mmCIF file of C-alpha atoms in Angstrom:
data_model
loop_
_atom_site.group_PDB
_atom_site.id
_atom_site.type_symbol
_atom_site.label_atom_id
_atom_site.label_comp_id
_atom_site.label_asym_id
_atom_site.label_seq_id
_atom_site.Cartn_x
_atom_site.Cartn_y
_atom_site.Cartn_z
ATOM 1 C CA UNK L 24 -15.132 15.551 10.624
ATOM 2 C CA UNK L 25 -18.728 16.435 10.037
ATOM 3 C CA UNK L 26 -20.497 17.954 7.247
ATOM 4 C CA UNK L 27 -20.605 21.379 7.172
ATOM 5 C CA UNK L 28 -23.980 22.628 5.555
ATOM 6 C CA UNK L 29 -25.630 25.892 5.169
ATOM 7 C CA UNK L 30 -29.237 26.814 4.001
ATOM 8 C CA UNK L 31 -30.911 28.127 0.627
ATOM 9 C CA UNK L 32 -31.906 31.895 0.476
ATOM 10 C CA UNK L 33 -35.763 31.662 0.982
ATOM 11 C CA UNK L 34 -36.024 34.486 -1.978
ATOM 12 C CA UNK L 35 -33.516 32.847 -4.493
ATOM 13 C CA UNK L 36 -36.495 31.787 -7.185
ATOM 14 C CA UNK L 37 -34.354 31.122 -10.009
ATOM 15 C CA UNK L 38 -33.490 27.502 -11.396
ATOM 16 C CA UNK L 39 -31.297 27.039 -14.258
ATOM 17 C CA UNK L 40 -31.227 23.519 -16.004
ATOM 18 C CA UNK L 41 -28.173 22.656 -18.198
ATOM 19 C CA UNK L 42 -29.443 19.610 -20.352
ATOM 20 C CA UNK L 43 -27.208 17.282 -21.986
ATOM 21 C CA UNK L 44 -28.592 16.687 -25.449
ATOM 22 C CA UNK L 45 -27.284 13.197 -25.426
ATOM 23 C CA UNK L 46 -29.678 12.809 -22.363
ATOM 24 C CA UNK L 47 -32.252 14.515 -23.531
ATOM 25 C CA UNK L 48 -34.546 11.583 -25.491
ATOM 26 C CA UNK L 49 -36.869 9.161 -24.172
ATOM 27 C CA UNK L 50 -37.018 8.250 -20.693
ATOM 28 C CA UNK L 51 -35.039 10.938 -19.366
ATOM 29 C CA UNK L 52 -36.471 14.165 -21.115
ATOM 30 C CA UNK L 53 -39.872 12.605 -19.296
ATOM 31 C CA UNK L 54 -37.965 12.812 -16.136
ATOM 32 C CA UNK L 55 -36.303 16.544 -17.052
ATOM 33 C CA UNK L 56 -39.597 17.637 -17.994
ATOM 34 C CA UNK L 57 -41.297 16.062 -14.370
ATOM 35 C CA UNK L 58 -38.424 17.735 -12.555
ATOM 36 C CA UNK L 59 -38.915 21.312 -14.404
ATOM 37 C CA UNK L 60 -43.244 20.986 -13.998
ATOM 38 C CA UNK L 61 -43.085 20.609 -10.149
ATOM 39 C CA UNK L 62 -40.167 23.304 -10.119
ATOM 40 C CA UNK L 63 -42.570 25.984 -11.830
ATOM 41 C CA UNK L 64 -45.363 24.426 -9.502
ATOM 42 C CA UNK L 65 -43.388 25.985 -6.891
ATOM 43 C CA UNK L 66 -42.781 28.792 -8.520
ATOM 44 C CA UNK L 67 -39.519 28.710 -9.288
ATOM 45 C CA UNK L 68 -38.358 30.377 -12.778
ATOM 46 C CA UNK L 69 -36.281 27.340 -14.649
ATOM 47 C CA UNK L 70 -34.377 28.446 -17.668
ATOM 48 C CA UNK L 71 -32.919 25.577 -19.471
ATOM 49 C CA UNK L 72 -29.874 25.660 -21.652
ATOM 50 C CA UNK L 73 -27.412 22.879 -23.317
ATOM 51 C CA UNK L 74 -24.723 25.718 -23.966
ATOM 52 C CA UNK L 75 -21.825 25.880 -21.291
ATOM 53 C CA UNK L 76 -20.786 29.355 -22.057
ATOM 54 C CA UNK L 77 -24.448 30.512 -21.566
ATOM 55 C CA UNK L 78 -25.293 28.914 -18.253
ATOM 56 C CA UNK L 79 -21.778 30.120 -17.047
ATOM 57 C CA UNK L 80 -22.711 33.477 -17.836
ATOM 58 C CA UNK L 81 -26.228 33.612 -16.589
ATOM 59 C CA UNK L 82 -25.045 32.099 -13.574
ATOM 60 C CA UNK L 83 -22.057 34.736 -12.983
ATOM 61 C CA UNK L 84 -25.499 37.239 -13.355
ATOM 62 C CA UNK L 85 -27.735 35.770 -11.109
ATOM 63 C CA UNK L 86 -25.505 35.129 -8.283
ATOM 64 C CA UNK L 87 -24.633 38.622 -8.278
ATOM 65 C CA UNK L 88 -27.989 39.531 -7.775
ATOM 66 C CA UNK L 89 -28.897 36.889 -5.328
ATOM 67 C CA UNK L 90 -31.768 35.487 -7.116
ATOM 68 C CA UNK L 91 -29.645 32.324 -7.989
ATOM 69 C CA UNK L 92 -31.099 28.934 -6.059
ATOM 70 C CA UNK L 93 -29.502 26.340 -7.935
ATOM 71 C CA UNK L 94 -27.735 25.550 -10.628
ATOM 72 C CA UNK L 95 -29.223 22.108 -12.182
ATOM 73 C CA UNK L 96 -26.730 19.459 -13.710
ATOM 74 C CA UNK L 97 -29.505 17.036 -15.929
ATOM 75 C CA UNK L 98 -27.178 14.206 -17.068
ATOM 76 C CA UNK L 99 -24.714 11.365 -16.038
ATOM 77 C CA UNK L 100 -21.331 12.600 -13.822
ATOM 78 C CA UNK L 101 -19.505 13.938 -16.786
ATOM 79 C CA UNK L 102 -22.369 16.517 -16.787
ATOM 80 C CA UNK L 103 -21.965 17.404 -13.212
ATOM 81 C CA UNK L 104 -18.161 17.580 -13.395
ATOM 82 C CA UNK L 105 -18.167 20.186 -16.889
ATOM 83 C CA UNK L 106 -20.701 22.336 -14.526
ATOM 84 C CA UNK L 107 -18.202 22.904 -11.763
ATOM 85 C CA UNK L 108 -15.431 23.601 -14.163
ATOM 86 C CA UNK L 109 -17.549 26.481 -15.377
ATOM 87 C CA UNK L 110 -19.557 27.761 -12.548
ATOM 88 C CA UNK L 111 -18.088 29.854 -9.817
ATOM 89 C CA UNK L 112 -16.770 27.982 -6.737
ATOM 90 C CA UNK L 113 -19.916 27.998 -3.798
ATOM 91 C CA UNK L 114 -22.720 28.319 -6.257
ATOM 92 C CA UNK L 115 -25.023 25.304 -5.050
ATOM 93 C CA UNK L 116 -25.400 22.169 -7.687
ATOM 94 C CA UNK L 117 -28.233 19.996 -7.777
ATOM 95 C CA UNK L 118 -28.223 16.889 -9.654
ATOM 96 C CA UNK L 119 -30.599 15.312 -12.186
ATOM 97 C CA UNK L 120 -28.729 11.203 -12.768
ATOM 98 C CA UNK L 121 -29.372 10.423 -16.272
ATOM 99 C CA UNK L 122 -26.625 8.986 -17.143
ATOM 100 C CA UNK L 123 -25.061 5.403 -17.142
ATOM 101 C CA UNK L 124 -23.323 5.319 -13.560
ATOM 102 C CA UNK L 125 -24.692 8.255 -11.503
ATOM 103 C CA UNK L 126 -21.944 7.584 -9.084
ATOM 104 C CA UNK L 127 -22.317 10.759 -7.394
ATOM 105 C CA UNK L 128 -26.065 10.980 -6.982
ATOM 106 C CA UNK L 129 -26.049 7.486 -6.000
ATOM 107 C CA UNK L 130 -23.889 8.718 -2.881
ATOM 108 C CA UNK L 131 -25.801 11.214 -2.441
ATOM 109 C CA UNK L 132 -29.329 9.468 -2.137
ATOM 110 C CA UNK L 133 -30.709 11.744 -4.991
ATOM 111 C CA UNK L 134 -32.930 9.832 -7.607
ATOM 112 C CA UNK L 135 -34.377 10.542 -10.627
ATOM 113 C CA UNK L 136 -38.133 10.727 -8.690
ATOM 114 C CA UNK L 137 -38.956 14.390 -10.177
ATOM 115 C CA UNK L 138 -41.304 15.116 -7.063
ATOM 116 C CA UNK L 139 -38.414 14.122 -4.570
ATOM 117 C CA UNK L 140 -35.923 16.330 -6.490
ATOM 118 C CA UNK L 141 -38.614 19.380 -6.568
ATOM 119 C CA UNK L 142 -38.235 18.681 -2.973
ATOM 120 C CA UNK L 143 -35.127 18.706 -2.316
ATOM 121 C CA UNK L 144 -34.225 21.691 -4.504
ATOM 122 C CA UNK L 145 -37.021 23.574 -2.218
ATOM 123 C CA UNK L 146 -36.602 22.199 1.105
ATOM 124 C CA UNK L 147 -32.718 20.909 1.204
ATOM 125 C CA UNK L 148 -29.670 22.422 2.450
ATOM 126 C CA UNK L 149 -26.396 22.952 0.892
ATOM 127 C CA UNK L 150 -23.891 20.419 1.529
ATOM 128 C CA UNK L 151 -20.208 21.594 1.367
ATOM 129 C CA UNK L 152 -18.147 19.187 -0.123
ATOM 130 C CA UNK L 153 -14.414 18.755 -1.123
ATOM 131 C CA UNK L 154 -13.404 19.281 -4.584
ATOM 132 C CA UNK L 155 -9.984 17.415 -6.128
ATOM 133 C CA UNK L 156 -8.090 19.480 -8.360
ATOM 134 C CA UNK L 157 -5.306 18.196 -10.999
ATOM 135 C CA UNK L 158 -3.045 19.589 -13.059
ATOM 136 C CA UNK L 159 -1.609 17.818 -16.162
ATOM 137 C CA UNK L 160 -0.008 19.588 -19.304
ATOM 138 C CA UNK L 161 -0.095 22.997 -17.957
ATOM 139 C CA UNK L 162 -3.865 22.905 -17.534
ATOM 140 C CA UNK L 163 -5.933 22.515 -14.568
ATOM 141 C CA UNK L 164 -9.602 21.485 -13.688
ATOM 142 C CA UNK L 165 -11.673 20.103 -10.670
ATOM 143 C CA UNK L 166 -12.990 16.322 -10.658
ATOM 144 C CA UNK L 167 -15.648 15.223 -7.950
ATOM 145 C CA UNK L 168 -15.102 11.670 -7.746
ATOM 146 C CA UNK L 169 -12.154 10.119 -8.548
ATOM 147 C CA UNK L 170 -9.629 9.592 -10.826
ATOM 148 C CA UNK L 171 -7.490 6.755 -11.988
ATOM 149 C CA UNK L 172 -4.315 5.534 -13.791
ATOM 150 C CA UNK L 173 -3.566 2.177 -15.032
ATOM 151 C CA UNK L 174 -5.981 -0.704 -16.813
ATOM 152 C CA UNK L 175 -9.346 1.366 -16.109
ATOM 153 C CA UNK L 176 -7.797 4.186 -17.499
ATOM 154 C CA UNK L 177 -6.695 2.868 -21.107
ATOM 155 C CA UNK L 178 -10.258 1.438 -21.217
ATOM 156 C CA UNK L 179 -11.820 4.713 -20.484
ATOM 157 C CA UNK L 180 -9.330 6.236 -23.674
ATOM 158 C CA UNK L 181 -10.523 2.961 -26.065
ATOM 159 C CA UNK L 182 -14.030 3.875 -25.209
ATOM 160 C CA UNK L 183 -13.882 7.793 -25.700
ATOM 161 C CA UNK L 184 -11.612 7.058 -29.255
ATOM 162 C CA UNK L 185 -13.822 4.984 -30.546
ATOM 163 C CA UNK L 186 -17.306 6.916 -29.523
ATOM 164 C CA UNK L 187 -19.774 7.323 -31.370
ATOM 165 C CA UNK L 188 -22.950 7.631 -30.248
ATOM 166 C CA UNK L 189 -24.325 7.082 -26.268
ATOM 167 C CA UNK L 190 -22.408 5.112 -23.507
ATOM 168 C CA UNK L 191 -23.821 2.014 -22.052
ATOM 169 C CA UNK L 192 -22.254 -0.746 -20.036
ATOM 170 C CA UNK L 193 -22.733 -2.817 -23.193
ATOM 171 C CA UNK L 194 -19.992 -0.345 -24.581
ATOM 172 C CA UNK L 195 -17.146 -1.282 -22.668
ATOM 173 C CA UNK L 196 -16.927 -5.119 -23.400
ATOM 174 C CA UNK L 197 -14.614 -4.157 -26.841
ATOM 175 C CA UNK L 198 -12.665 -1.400 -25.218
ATOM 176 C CA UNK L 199 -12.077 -4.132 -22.795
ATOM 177 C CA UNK L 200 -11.243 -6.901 -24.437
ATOM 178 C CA UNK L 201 -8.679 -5.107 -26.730
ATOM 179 C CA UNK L 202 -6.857 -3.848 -23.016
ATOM 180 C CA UNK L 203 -6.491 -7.039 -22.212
ATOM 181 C CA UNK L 204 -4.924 -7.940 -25.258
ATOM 182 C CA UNK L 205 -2.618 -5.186 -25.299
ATOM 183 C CA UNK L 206 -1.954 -2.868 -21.979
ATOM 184 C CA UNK L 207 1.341 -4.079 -20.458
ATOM 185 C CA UNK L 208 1.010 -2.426 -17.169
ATOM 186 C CA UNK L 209 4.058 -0.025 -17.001
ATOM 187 C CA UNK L 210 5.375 1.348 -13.369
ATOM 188 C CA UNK L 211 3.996 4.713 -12.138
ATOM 189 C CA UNK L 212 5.597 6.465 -9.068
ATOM 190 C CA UNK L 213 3.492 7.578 -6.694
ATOM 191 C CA UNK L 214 4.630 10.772 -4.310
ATOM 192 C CA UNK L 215 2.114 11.842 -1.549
ATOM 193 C CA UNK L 216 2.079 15.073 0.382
ATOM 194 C CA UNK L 217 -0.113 17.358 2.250
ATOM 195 C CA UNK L 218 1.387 20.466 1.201
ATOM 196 C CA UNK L 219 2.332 21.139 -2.157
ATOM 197 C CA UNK L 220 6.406 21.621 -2.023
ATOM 198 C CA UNK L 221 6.133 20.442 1.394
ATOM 199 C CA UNK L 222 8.360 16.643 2.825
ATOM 200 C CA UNK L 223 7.268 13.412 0.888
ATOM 201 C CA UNK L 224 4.785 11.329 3.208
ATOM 202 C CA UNK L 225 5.343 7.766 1.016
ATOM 203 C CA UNK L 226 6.820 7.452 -2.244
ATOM 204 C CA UNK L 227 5.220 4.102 -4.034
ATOM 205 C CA UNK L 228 5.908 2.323 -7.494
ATOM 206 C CA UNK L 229 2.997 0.630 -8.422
ATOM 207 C CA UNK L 230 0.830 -0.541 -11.676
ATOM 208 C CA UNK L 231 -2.681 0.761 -10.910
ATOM 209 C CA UNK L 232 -3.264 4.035 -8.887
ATOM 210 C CA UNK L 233 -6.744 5.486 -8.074
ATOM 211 C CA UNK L 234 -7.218 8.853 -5.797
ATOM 212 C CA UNK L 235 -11.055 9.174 -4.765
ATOM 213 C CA UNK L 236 -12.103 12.401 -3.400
ATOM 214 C CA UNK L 237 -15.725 9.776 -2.625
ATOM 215 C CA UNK L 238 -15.495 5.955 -1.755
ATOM 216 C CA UNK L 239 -17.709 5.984 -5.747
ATOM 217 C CA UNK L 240 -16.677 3.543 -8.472
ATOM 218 C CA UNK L 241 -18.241 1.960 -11.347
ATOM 219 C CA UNK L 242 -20.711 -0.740 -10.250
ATOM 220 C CA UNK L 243 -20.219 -0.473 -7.256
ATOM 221 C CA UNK L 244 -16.892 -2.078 -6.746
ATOM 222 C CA UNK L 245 -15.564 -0.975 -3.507
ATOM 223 C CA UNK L 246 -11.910 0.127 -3.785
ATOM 224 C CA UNK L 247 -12.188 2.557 -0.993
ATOM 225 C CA UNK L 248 -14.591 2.745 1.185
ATOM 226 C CA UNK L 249 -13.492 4.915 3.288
ATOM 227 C CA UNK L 250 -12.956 7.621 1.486
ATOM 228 C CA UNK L 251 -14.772 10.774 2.533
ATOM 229 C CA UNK L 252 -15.260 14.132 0.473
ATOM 230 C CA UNK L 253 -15.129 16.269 3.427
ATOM 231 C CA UNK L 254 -12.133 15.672 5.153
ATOM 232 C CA UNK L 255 -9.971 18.004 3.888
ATOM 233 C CA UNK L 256 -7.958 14.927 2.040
ATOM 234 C CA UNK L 257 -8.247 12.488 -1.088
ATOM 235 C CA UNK L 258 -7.672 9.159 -0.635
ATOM 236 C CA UNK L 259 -4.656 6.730 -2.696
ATOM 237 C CA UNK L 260 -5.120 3.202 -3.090
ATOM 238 C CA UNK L 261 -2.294 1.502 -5.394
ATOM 239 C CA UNK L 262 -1.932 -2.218 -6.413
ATOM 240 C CA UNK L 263 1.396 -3.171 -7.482
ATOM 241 C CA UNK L 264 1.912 -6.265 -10.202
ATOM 242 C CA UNK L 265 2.561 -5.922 -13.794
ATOM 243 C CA UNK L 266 0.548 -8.067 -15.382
ATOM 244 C CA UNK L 267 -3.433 -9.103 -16.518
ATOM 245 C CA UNK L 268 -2.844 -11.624 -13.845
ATOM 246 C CA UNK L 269 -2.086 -9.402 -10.914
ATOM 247 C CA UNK L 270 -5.091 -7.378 -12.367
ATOM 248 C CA UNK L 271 -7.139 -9.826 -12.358
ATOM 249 C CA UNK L 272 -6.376 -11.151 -9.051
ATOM 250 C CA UNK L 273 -6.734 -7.312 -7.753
ATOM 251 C CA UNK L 274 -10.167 -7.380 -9.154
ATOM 252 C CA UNK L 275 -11.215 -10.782 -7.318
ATOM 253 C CA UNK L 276 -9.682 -9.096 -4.248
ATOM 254 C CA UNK L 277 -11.541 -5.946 -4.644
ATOM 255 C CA UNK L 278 -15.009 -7.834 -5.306
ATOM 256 C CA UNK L 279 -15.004 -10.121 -1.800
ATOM 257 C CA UNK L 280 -13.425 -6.945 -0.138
ATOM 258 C CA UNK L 281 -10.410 -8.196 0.746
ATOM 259 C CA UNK L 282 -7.522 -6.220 -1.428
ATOM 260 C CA UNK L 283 -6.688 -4.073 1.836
ATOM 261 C CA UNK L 284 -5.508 -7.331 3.272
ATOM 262 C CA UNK L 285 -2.881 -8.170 0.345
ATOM 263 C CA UNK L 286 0.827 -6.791 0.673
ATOM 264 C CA UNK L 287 0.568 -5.653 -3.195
ATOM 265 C CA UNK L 288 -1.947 -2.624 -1.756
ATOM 266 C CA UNK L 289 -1.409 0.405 -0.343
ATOM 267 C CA UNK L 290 -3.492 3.187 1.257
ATOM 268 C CA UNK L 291 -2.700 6.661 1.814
ATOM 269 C CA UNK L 292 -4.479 9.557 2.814
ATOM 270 C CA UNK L 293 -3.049 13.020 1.394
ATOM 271 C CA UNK L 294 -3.736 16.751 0.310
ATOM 272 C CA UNK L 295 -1.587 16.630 -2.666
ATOM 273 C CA UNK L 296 -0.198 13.581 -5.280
ATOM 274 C CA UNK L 297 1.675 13.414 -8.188
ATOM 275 C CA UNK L 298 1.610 10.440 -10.313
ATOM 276 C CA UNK L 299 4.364 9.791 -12.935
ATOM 277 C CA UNK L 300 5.687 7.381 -15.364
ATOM 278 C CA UNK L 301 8.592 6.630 -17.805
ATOM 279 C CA UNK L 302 6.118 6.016 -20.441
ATOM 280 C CA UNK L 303 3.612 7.292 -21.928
ATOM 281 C CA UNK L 304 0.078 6.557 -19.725
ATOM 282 C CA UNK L 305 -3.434 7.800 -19.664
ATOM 283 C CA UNK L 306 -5.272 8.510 -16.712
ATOM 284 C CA UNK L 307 -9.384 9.291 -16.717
ATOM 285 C CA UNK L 308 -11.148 11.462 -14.092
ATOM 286 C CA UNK L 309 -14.729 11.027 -13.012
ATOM 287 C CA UNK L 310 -15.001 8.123 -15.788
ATOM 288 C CA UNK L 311 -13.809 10.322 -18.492
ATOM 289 C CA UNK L 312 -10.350 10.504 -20.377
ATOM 290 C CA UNK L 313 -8.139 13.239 -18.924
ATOM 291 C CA UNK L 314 -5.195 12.779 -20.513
ATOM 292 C CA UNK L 315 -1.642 11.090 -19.622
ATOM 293 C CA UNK L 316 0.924 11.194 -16.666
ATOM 294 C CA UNK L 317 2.687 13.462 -15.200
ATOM 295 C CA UNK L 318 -0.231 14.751 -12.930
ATOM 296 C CA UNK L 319 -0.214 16.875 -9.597
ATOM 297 C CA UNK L 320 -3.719 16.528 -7.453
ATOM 298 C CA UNK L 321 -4.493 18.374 -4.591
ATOM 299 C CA UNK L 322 -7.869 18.805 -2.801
ATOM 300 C CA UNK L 323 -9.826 22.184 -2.595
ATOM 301 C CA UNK L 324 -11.283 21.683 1.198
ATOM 302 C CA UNK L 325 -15.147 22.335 1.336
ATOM 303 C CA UNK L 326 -15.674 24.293 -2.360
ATOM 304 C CA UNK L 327 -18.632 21.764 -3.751
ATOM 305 C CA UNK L 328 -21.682 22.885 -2.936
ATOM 306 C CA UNK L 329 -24.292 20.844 -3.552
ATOM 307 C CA UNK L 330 -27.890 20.562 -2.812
ATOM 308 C CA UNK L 331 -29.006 17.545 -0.906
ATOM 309 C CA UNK L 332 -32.066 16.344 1.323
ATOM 310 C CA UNK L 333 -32.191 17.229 5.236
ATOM 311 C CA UNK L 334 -33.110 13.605 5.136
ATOM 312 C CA UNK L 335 -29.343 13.188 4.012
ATOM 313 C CA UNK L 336 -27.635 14.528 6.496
ATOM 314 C CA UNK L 337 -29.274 13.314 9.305
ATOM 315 C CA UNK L 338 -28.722 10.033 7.857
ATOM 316 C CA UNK L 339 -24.551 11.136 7.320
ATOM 317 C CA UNK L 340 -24.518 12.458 11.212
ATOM 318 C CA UNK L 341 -26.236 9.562 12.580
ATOM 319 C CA UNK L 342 -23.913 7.066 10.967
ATOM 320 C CA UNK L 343 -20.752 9.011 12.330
ATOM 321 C CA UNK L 344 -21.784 9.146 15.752
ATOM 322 C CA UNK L 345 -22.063 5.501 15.804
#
């Protein structure tokens, strides 16, 4: 299934910037403050802001009165994912990677060169990307990436608990080591469907579950590759075994990119999952915690719009016609 794009209006001049203040030191306000420079060299107005409720609202505005050309997301991928929660559906998102991963502008060939962003945000077309949706605890939001359940997940919980400042990949080594101490790898059930009360494709009992709306993971391991964002479907892959051992083992697998081979790993392709457990267990989304089990996730076919280079999508089409 190809891409399906559309272009920018040639008299939207208006750029708004949501900044995450925890990104906003050093290195990357230089970047930030590149990006904005050739922006208003182009004559775009830029309006920053680091209050959601603000660049929701001005947003809502804007795109009412077609002056809107982007909405600009200056941080790591929790920044990008909080601006798609608030933002209505089909307003185009570009992407500024300052944070520690960048897994999403790192699929999407987008750097942090300011000039190459100015660009894109001028010349580049409007990708239209799936969206994954869960619902846990009554409450529902969109994730871009992925979300998981299992050892990565009660990491991702130490981490966030314990916070108190930035996150490097220096900050993970305790949250880490205190999993492996502790997490005891209890059984989640796994139902798959493509509608949401419609028949059960698989039903799975496993230890570790992750459902990527992109093939994106943290450096670069490469659990599924083949997952693509605009196929109208997310993308399961479970590893069954209890233990740090089986974990570990998983983890050797995944890193010579042979876990597809073992018969402890599963992969499913599906509109809409539910995840479950007995117990009590915490599942993150996009990196971030997101709470604990039971959660329903469904994918919202071709609502992400996001900005990226023609450059982009010729290299996407020329790759799938191969």
């Amino acid at each position: 299934m190809a891409l399906t794009t559309r272009t920018l209006r040639d008299d939207a001049d208006r750029v708004l910037v949501l900044r995450n203040p925890k990104a906003g030191a050093g290195v990357s306000r230089q970047i930030l403050d590149g990006v904005i420079e050739h922006l208003r060299d182009r004559r775009y107005q830029v309006d920053i802001f680091t209050d959601l409720d603000q660049i929701a609202e001005e947003t809502e505005r804007l795109n009412e009165r077609g002056e809107l050309r982007t909405v600009l997301a200056a941080g790591g991928d929790g920044t990008a994912e909080v601006v798609v929660n608030r933002i209505p559906l089909g307003t185009p998102l570009s992407i500024l990677p300052l944070g520690t991963e960048n897994l999403l502008a790192k699929y999407l060939g987008v750097t942090g060169d300011p000039i190459e962003l100015a660009n894109m945000i001028e010349n580049g077309v409007v990708g239209e990307f799936d969206l994954g949706r869960l619902t846990a605890a009554g409450q529902s939001s969109y994730f871009l990436l992925m979300m998981g359940c299992g050892f990565d997940a009660e990491v991702v919980r130490r981490l966030h608990a314990d916070r108190t400042g930035n996150i490097n990949h220096l900050s993970y080594i305790k949250p880490i080591f205190d999993s492996v101490r502790s997490y005891d790898y209890p059984p989640l059930r796994v139902i798959t469907r493509n509608e949401p009360q419609g028949p059960i494709l698989e039903e799975i009992t496993a230890h570790w579950v992750f459902v990527f709306n992109t093939p994106s993971y943290a450096i670069g391991l490469g659990i599924c590759p083949q997952a693509n964002p605009y196929d109208g479907r997310l993308d399961v892959t479970t590893f069954d075994g209890g233990s740090f051992w089986h974990g570990l083992f998983h983890l050797s697998s995944i890193i010579v990119g042979q876990h597809n081979n073992l018969s402890g790993v599963n992969s499913i392709r599906a509109r809409c999952i539910r995840i479950e457990s007995e117990r009590v267990v915490p599942f993150q989304v996009d990196g971030d915690p997101g709470g604990a089990l039971p959660v329903d996730i469904e994918t919202i076919q071709s609502r992400l719009s996001i900005v990226v280079s023609r450059d982009w999508i010729e290299h996407k089409a020329t790759n799938e016609s191969e």
